C-alpha positions as MATLAB code, in Angstrom:
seq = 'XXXXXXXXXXXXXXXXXXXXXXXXXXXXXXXXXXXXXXXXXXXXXXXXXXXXXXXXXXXXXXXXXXXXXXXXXXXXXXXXXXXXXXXXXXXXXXXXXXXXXXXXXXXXXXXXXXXXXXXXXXXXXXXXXXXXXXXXXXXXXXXXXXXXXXXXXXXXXXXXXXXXXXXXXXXXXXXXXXXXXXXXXXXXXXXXXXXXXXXXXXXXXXXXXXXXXXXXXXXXXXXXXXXXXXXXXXXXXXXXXXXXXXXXXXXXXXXXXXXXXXXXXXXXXXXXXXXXXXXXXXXXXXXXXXXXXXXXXXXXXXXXXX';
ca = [
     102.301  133.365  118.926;
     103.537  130.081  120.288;
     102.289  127.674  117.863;
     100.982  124.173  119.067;
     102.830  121.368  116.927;
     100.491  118.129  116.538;
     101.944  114.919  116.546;
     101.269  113.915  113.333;
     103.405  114.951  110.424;
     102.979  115.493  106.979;
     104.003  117.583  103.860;
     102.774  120.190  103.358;
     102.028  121.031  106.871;
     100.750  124.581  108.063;
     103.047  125.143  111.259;
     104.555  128.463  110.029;
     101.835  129.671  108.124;
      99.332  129.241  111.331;
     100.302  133.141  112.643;
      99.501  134.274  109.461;
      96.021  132.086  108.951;
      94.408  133.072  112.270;
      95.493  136.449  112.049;
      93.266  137.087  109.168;
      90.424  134.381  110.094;
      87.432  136.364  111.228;
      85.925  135.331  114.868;
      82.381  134.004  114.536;
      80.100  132.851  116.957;
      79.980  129.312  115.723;
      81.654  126.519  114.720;
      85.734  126.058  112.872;
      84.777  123.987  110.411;
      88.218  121.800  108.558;
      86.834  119.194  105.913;
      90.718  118.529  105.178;
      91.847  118.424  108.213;
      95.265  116.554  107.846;
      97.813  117.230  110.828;
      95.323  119.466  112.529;
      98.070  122.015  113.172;
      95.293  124.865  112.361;
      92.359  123.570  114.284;
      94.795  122.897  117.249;
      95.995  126.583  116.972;
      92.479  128.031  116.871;
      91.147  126.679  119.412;
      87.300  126.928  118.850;
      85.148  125.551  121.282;
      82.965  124.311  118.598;
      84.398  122.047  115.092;
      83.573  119.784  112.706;
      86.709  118.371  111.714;
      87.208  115.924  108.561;
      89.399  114.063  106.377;
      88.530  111.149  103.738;
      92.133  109.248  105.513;
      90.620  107.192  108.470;
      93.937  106.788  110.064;
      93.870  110.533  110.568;
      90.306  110.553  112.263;
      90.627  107.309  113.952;
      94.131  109.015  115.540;
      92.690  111.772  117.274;
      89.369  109.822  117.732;
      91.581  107.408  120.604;
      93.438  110.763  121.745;
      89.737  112.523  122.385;
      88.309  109.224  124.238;
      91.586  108.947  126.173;
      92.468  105.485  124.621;
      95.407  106.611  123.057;
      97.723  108.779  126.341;
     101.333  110.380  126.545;
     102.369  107.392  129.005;
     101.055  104.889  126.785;
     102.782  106.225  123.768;
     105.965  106.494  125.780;
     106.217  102.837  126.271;
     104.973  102.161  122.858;
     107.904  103.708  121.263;
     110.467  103.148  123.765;
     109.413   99.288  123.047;
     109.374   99.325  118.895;
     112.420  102.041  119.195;
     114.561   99.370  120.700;
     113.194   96.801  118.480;
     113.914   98.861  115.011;
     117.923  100.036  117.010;
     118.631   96.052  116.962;
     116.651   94.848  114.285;
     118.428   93.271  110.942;
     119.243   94.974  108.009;
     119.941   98.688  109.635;
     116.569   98.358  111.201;
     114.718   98.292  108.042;
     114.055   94.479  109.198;
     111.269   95.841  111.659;
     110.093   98.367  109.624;
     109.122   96.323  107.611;
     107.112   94.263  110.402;
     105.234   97.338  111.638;
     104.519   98.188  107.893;
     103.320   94.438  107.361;
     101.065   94.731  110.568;
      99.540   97.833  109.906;
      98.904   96.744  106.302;
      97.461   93.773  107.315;
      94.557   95.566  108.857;
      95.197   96.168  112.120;
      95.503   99.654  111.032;
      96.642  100.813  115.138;
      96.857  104.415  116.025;
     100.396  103.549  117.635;
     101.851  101.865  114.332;
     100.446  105.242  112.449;
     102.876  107.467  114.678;
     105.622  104.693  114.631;
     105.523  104.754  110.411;
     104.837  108.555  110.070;
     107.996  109.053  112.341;
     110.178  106.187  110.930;
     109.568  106.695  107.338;
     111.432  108.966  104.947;
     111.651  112.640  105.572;
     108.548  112.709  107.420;
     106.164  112.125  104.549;
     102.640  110.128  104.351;
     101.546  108.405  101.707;
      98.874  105.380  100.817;
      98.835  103.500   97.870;
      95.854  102.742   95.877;
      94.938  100.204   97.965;
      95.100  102.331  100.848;
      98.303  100.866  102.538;
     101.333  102.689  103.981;
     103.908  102.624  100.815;
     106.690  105.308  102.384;
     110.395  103.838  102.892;
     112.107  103.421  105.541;
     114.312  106.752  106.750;
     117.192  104.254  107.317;
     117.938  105.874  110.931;
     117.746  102.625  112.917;
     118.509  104.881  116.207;
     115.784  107.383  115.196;
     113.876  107.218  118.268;
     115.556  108.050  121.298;
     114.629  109.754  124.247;
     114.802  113.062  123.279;
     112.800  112.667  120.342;
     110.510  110.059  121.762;
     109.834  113.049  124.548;
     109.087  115.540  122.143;
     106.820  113.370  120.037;
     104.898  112.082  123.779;
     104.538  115.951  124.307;
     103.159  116.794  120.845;
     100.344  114.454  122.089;
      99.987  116.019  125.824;
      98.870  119.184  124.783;
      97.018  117.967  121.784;
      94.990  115.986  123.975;
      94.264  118.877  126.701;
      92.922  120.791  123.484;
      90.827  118.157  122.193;
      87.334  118.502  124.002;
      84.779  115.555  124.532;
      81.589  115.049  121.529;
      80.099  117.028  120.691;
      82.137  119.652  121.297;
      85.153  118.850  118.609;
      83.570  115.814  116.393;
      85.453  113.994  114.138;
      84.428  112.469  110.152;
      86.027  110.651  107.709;
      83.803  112.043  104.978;
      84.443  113.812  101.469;
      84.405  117.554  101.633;
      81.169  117.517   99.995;
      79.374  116.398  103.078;
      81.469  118.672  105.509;
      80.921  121.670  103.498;
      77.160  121.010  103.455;
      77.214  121.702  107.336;
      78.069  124.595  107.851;
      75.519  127.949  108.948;
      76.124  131.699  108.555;
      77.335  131.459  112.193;
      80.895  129.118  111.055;
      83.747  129.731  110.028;
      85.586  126.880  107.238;
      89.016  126.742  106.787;
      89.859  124.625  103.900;
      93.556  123.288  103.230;
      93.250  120.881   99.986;
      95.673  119.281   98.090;
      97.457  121.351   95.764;
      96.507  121.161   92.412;
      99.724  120.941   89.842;
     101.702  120.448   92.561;
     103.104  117.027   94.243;
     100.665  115.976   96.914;
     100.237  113.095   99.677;
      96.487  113.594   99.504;
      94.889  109.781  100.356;
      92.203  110.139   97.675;
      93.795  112.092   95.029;
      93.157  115.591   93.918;
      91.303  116.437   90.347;
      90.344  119.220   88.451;
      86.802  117.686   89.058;
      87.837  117.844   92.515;
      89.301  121.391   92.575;
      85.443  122.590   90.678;
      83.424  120.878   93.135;
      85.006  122.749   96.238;
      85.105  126.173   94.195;
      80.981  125.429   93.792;
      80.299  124.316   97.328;
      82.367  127.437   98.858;
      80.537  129.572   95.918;
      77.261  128.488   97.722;
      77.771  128.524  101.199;
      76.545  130.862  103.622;
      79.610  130.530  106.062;
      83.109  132.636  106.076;
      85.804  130.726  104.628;
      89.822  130.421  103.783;
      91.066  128.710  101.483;
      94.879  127.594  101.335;
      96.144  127.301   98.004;
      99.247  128.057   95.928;
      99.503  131.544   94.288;
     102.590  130.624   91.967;
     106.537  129.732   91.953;
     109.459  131.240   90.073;
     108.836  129.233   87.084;
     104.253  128.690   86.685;
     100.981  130.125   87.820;
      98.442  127.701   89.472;
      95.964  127.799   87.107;
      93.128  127.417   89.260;
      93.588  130.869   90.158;
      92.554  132.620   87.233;
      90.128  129.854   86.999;
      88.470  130.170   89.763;
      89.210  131.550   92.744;
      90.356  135.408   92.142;
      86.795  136.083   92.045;
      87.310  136.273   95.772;
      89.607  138.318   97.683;
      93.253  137.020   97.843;
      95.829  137.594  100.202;
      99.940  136.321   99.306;
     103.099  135.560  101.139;
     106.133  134.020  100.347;
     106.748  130.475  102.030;
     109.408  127.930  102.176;
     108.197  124.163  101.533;
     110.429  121.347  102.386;
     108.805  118.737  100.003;
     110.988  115.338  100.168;
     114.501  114.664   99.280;
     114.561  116.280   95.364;
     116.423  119.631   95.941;
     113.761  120.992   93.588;
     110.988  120.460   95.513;
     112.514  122.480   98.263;
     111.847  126.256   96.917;
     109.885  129.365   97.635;
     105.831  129.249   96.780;
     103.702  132.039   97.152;
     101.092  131.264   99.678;
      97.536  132.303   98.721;
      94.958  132.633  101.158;
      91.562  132.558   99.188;
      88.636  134.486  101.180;
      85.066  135.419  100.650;
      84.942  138.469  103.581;
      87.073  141.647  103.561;
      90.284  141.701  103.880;
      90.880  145.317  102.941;
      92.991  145.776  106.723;
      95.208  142.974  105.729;
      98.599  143.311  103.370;
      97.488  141.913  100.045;
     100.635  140.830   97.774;
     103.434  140.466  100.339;
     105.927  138.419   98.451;
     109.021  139.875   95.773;
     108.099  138.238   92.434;
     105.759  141.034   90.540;
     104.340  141.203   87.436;
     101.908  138.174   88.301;
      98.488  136.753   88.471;
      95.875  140.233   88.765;
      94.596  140.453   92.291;
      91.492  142.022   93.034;
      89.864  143.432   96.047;
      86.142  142.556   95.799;
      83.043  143.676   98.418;
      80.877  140.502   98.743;
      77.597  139.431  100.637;
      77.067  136.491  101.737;
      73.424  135.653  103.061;
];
């Protein structure tokens, strides 16, 4: 399949894993359900004409809130960054002199949709991350040409088809609420795809991620009376995520080797196994498709959920 790319970017992002995902997510008659929703890549790619989509960062939500209501358009992003683009080529200091001014302005709590893209774009190796006071903290990428044409078109496309996908309320609504809340929503009829941080494992998450954190989902997904996936990590060449055997291979549990491009430490650029946790069959699926053996006991189970 042709997958959509969203305009936002972010570690950890599920572009090549989004085949794979929908593949085995079950079609239900109601709603997609994503209470971390971060780029969207998977809601984009699925496509349901129903969803609840959530994430605790409000510049996430507020983005595709002004793409849905037309406020935020591929012409007007166009001139946005063909404006700041020429601004950061001649700006002082390699262009880290007006980086520093969008950074400042969006800090200050203007908070714009534009400036997100702008940052998310112009900061190092594509990452997002808040301090505690919830303001942008990433560095500069030091590319003071980073946004010509080319790459200004691509990122002005991203949001074209984004925005033909997004349909009015209350088709596709959009929260910035905890999982807890999101979770709570959903009916035997939906479908919940859930993508949280990765325990044990370096994460841009804007709240944090806790073991607290990590028992509260496994309860509320325990509980519910909707299908779900989970997206987790399985293990690496050198540790098992713990969580695992804590918690979740009391579902079924499907595996697959993946490639994440985490930053600039060379270590942080290796193979994971991929673990998709889920609480229907997935006896027609391939179970433990990566080439490390000898690892975490997988179990097909037969549940019920009412």
């Amino acid at each position: 399949m042709k997958v959509v790319i969203p305009p936002i970017k972010s570690q950890g992002i599920k572009t090549k894993l989004v085949p794979w995902i929908l593949e085995i997510a079950p079609k239900v008659n109601g709603q997609w359900i994503e209470p971390f929703l971060g780029t969207g890549v998977v809601a984009f790619n699925a496509r349901y004409p129903k969803a609840i989509l959530s994430d605790t960062n409000p510049h996430i939500i507020n983005f595709y809130k002004v793409v849905q209501n037309k406020t935020m358009t591929a012409p007007l992003m166009r001139k946005y960054l063909e404006q700041e683009g020429e601004a950061l080529s001649n700006a002082g200091n390699n262009g880290y002199d007006h980086y520093l001014k969008v950074r400042s302005r969006f800090n200050s709590g203007e908070y714009s949709p534009f400036d997100f893209i702008f940052l998310s774009r112009a900061g190092f190796n594509g990452m997002m991350r808040f301090g505690s006071k919830g303001n942008w903290n990433i560095p500069f990428c030091k590319k003071p040409n980073r946004f010509a044409q080319a790459y200004i078109t691509k990122i002005t496309n991203q949001l074209s088809v984004v925005s033909q996908i997004i349909p009015p309320e209350p088709d596709w609504i959009f929260y910035n609420k905890s999982f807890v809340d999101i979770i709570s929503l959903a009916t035997q009829n939906d479908i919940i795809y859930c993508d949280p941080p990765y325990y044990g494992r370096h994460v841009d998450y804007y709240n944090g991620w806790t073991k607290q954190d990590e028992a509260r989902l496994f309860y509320l997904l325990s509980k519910t009376p909707a299908k779900f996936i989970l997206s987790t990590w399985h293990h690496s060449d050198w540790r098992e995520n713990e969580m695992i055997n804590k918690y979740w291979n009391k579902f079924n549990i499907i595996t697959k080797d993946h490639f994440y491009h985490n930053g600039g430490n060379i270590e942080n650029r290796k193979f994971v196994v991929e673990a998709l946790i889920c609480n229907f069959d997935t006896t027609d699926f391939v179970q433990h498709n990566h080439g490390i053996k000898d690892k975490a006991n997988v179990k097909q189970l037969e549940l019920e959920w009412v």
